[in-house]
PDB file of C-alpha atoms in Angstrom:
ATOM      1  CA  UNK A   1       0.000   0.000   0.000  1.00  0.00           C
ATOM      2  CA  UNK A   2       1.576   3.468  -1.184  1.00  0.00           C
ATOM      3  CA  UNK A   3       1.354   6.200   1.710  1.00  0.00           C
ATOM      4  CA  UNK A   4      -1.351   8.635   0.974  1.00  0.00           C
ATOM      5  CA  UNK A   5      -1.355  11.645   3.275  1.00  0.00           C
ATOM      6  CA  UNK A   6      -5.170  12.163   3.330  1.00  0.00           C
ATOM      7  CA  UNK A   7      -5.566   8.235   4.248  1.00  0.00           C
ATOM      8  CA  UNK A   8      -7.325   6.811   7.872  1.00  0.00           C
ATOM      9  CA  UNK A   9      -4.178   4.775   9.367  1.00  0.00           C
ATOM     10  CA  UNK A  10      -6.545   1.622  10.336  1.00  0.00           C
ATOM     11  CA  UNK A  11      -4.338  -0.538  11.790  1.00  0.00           C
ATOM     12  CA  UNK A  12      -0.871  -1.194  14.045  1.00  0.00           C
ATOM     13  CA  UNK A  13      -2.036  -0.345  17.148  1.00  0.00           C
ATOM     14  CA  UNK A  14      -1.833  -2.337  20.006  1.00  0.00           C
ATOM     15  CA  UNK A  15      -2.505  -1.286  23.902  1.00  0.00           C
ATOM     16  CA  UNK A  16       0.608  -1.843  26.215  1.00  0.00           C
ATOM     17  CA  UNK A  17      -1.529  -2.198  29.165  1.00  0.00           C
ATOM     18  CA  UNK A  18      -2.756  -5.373  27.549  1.00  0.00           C
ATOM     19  CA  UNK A  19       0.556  -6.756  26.187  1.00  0.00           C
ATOM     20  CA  UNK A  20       1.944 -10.139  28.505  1.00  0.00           C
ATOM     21  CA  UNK A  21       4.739 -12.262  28.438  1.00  0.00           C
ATOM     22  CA  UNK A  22       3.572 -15.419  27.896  1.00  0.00           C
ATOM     23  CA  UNK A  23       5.298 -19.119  27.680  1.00  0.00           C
ATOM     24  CA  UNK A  24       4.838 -19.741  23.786  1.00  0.00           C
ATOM     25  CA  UNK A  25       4.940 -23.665  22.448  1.00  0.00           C
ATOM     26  CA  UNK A  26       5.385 -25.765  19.854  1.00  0.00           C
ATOM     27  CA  UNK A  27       7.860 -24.760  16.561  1.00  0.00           C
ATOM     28  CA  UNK A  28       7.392 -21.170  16.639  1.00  0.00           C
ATOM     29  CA  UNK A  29      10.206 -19.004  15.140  1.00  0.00           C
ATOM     30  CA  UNK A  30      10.711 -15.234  14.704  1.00  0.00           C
ATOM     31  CA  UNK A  31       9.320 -15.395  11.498  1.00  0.00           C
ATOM     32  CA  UNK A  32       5.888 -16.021  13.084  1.00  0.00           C
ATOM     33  CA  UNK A  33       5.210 -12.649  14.898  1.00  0.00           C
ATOM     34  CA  UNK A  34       2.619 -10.909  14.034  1.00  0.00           C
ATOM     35  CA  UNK A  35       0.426 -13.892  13.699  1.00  0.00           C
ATOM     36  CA  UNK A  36      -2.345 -14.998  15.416  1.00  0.00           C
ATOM     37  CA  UNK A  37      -2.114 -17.065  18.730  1.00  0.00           C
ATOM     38  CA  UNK A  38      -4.575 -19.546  20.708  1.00  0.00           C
ATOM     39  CA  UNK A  39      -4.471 -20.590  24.212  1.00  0.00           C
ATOM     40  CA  UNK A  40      -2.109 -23.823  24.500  1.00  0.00           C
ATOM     41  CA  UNK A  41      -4.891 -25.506  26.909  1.00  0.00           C
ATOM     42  CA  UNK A  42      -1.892 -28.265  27.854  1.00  0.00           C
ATOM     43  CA  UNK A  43      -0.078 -26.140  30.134  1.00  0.00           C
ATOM     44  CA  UNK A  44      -0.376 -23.118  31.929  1.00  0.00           C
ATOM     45  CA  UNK A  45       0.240 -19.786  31.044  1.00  0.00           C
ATOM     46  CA  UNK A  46       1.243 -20.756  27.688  1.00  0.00           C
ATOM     47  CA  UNK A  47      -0.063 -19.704  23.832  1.00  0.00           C
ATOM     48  CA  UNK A  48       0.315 -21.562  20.510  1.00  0.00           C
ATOM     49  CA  UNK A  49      -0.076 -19.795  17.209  1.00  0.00           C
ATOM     50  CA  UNK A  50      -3.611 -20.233  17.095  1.00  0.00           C
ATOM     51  CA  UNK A  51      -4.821 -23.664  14.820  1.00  0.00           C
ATOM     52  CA  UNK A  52      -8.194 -24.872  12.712  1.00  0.00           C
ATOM     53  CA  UNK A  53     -11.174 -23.708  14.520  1.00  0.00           C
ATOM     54  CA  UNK A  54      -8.870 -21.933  17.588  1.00  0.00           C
ATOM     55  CA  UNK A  55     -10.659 -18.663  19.012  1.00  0.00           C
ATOM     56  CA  UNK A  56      -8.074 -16.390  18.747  1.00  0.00           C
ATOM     57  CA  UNK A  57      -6.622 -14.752  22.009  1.00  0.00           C
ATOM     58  CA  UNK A  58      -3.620 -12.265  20.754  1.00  0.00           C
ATOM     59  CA  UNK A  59      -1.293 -11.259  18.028  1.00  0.00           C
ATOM     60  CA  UNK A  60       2.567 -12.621  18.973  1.00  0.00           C
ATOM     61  CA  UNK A  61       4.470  -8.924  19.177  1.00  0.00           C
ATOM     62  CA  UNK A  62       7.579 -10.365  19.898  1.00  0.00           C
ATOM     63  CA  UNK A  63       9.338 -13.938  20.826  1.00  0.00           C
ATOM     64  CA  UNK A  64      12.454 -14.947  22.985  1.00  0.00           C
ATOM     65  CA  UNK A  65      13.385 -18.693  21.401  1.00  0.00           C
ATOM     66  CA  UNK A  66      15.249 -20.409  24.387  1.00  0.00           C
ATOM     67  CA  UNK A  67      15.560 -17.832  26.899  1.00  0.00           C
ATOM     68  CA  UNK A  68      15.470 -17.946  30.675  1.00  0.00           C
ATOM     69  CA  UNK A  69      15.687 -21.746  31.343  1.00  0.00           C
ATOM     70  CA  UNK A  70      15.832 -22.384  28.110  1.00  0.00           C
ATOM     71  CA  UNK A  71      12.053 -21.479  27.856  1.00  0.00           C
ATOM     72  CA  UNK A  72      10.392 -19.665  24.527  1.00  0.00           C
ATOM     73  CA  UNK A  73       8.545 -16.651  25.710  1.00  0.00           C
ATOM     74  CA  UNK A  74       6.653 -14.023  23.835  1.00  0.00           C
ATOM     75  CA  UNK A  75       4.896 -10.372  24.325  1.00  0.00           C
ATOM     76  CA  UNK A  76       1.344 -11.144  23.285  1.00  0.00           C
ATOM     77  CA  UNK A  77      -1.128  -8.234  22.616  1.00  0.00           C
ATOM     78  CA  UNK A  78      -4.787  -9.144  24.085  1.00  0.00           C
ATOM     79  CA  UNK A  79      -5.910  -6.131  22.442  1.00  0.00           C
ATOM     80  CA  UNK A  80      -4.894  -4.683  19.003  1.00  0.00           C
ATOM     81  CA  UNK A  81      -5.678  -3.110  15.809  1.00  0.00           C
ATOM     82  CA  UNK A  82      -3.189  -4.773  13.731  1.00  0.00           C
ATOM     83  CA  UNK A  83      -2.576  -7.087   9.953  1.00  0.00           C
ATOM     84  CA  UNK A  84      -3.236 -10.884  10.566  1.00  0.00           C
ATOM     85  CA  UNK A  85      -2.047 -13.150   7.802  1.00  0.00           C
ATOM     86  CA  UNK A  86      -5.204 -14.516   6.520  1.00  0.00           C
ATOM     87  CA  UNK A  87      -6.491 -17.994   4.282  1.00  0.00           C
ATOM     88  CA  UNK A  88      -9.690 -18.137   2.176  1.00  0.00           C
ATOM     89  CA  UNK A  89     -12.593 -15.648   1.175  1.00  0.00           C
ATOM     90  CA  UNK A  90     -12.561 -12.910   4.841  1.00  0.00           C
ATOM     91  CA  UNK A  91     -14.935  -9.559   4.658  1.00  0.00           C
ATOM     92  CA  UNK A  92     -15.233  -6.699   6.193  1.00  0.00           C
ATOM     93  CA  UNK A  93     -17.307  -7.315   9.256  1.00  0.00           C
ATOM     94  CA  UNK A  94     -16.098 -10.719   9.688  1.00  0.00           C
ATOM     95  CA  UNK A  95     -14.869 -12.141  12.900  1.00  0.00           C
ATOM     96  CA  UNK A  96     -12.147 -14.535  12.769  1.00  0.00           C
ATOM     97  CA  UNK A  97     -10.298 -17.728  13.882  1.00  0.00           C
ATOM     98  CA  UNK A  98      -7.283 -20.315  13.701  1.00  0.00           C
ATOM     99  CA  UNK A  99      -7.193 -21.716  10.379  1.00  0.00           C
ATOM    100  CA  UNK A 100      -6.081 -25.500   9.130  1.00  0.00           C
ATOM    101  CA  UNK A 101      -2.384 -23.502   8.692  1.00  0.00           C
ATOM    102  CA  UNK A 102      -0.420 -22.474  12.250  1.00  0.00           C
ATOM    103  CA  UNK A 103      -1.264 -18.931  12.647  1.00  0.00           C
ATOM    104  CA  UNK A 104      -3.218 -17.748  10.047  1.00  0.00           C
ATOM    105  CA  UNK A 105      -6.952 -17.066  10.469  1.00  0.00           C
ATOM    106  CA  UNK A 106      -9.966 -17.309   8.246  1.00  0.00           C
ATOM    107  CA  UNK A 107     -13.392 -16.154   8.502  1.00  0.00           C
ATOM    108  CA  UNK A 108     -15.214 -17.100  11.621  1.00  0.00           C
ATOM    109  CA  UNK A 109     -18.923 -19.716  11.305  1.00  0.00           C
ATOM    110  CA  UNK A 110     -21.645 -17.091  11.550  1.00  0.00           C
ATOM    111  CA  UNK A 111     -22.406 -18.648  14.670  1.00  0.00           C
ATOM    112  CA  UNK A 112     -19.087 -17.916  16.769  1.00  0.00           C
ATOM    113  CA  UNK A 113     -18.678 -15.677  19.689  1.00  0.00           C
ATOM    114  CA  UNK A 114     -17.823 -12.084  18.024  1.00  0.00           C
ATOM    115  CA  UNK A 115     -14.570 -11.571  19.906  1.00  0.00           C
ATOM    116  CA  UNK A 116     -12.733  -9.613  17.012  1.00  0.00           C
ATOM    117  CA  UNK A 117     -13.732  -7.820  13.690  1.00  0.00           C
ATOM    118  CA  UNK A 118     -12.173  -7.582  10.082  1.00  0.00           C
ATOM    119  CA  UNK A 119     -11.833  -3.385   9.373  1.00  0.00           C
ATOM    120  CA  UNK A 120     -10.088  -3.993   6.151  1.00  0.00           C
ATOM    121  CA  UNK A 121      -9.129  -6.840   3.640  1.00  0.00           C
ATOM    122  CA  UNK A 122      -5.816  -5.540   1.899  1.00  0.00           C
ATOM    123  CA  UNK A 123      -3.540  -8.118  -0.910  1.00  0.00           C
ATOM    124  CA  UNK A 124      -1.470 -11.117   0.035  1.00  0.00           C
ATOM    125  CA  UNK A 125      -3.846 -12.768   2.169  1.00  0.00           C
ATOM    126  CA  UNK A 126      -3.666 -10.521   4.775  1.00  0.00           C
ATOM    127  CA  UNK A 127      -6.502  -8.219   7.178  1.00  0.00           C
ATOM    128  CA  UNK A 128      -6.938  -5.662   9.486  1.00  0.00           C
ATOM    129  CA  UNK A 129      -8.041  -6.782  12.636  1.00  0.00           C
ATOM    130  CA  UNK A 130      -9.193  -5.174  15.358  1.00  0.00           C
ATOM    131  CA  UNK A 131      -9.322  -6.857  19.113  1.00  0.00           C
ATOM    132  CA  UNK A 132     -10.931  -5.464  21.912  1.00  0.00           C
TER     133      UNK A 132
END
């Protein structure tokens, strides 16, 4: 997108008041912030990127691979305005979840709790969404 002066900014926000260091599992690697994470319901604490069906609980801001103890910990925003890598056919208006591909999200079943909200669809399979 080319920078237009006149143009709403719609998205990279997130609230520090609701950004946590969390214990992060599985494979995750640098290149997966900014993606979509899931509660990790195995262990305490902890967030996965967010899988098929997952209700999505924050965008990964930053990750520490191996760190104290040799744990993998991450600054996870609760609440943000920010681009989610997306998969399939997502609309304005849309909520969203985990998708079949580690975290990437994809248009929510009509019937799921409204816990988020697509403000923009841009190219490359990617959206503005907006947590509170």
């Amino acid at each position: 997108m080319s920078y237009t002066p006149n143009a709403v900014v719609a998205h990279s926000f997130s609230f520090p008041d609701f950004t946590f260091t969390m214990n992060v599992s599985g494979a995750v690697t640098r290149a997966d912030v900014g993606k979509a994470v899931a509660l990790d319901p195995a262990t305490a604490n902890t967030v996965k990127l967010a899988g098929a069906d997952d209700v999505v609980y924050g965008r990964l801001e930053s990750l520490e691979a191996d760190g104290l103890d040799g744990l993998t910990v991450g600054a996870v925003s609760r609440k943000f305005r920010a681009v989610l890598p997306t998969t399939g056919v997502v609309a304005v208006g849309d909520s969203v979840c985990g998708s079949a591909t580690a975290g990437v999200v994809k248009a929510a079943a009509s019937d799921s709790v409204d816990r988020n909200t697509v403000l923009e669809v841009l190219t490359g399979n990617r959206a503005v969404v907006e947590q509170l």
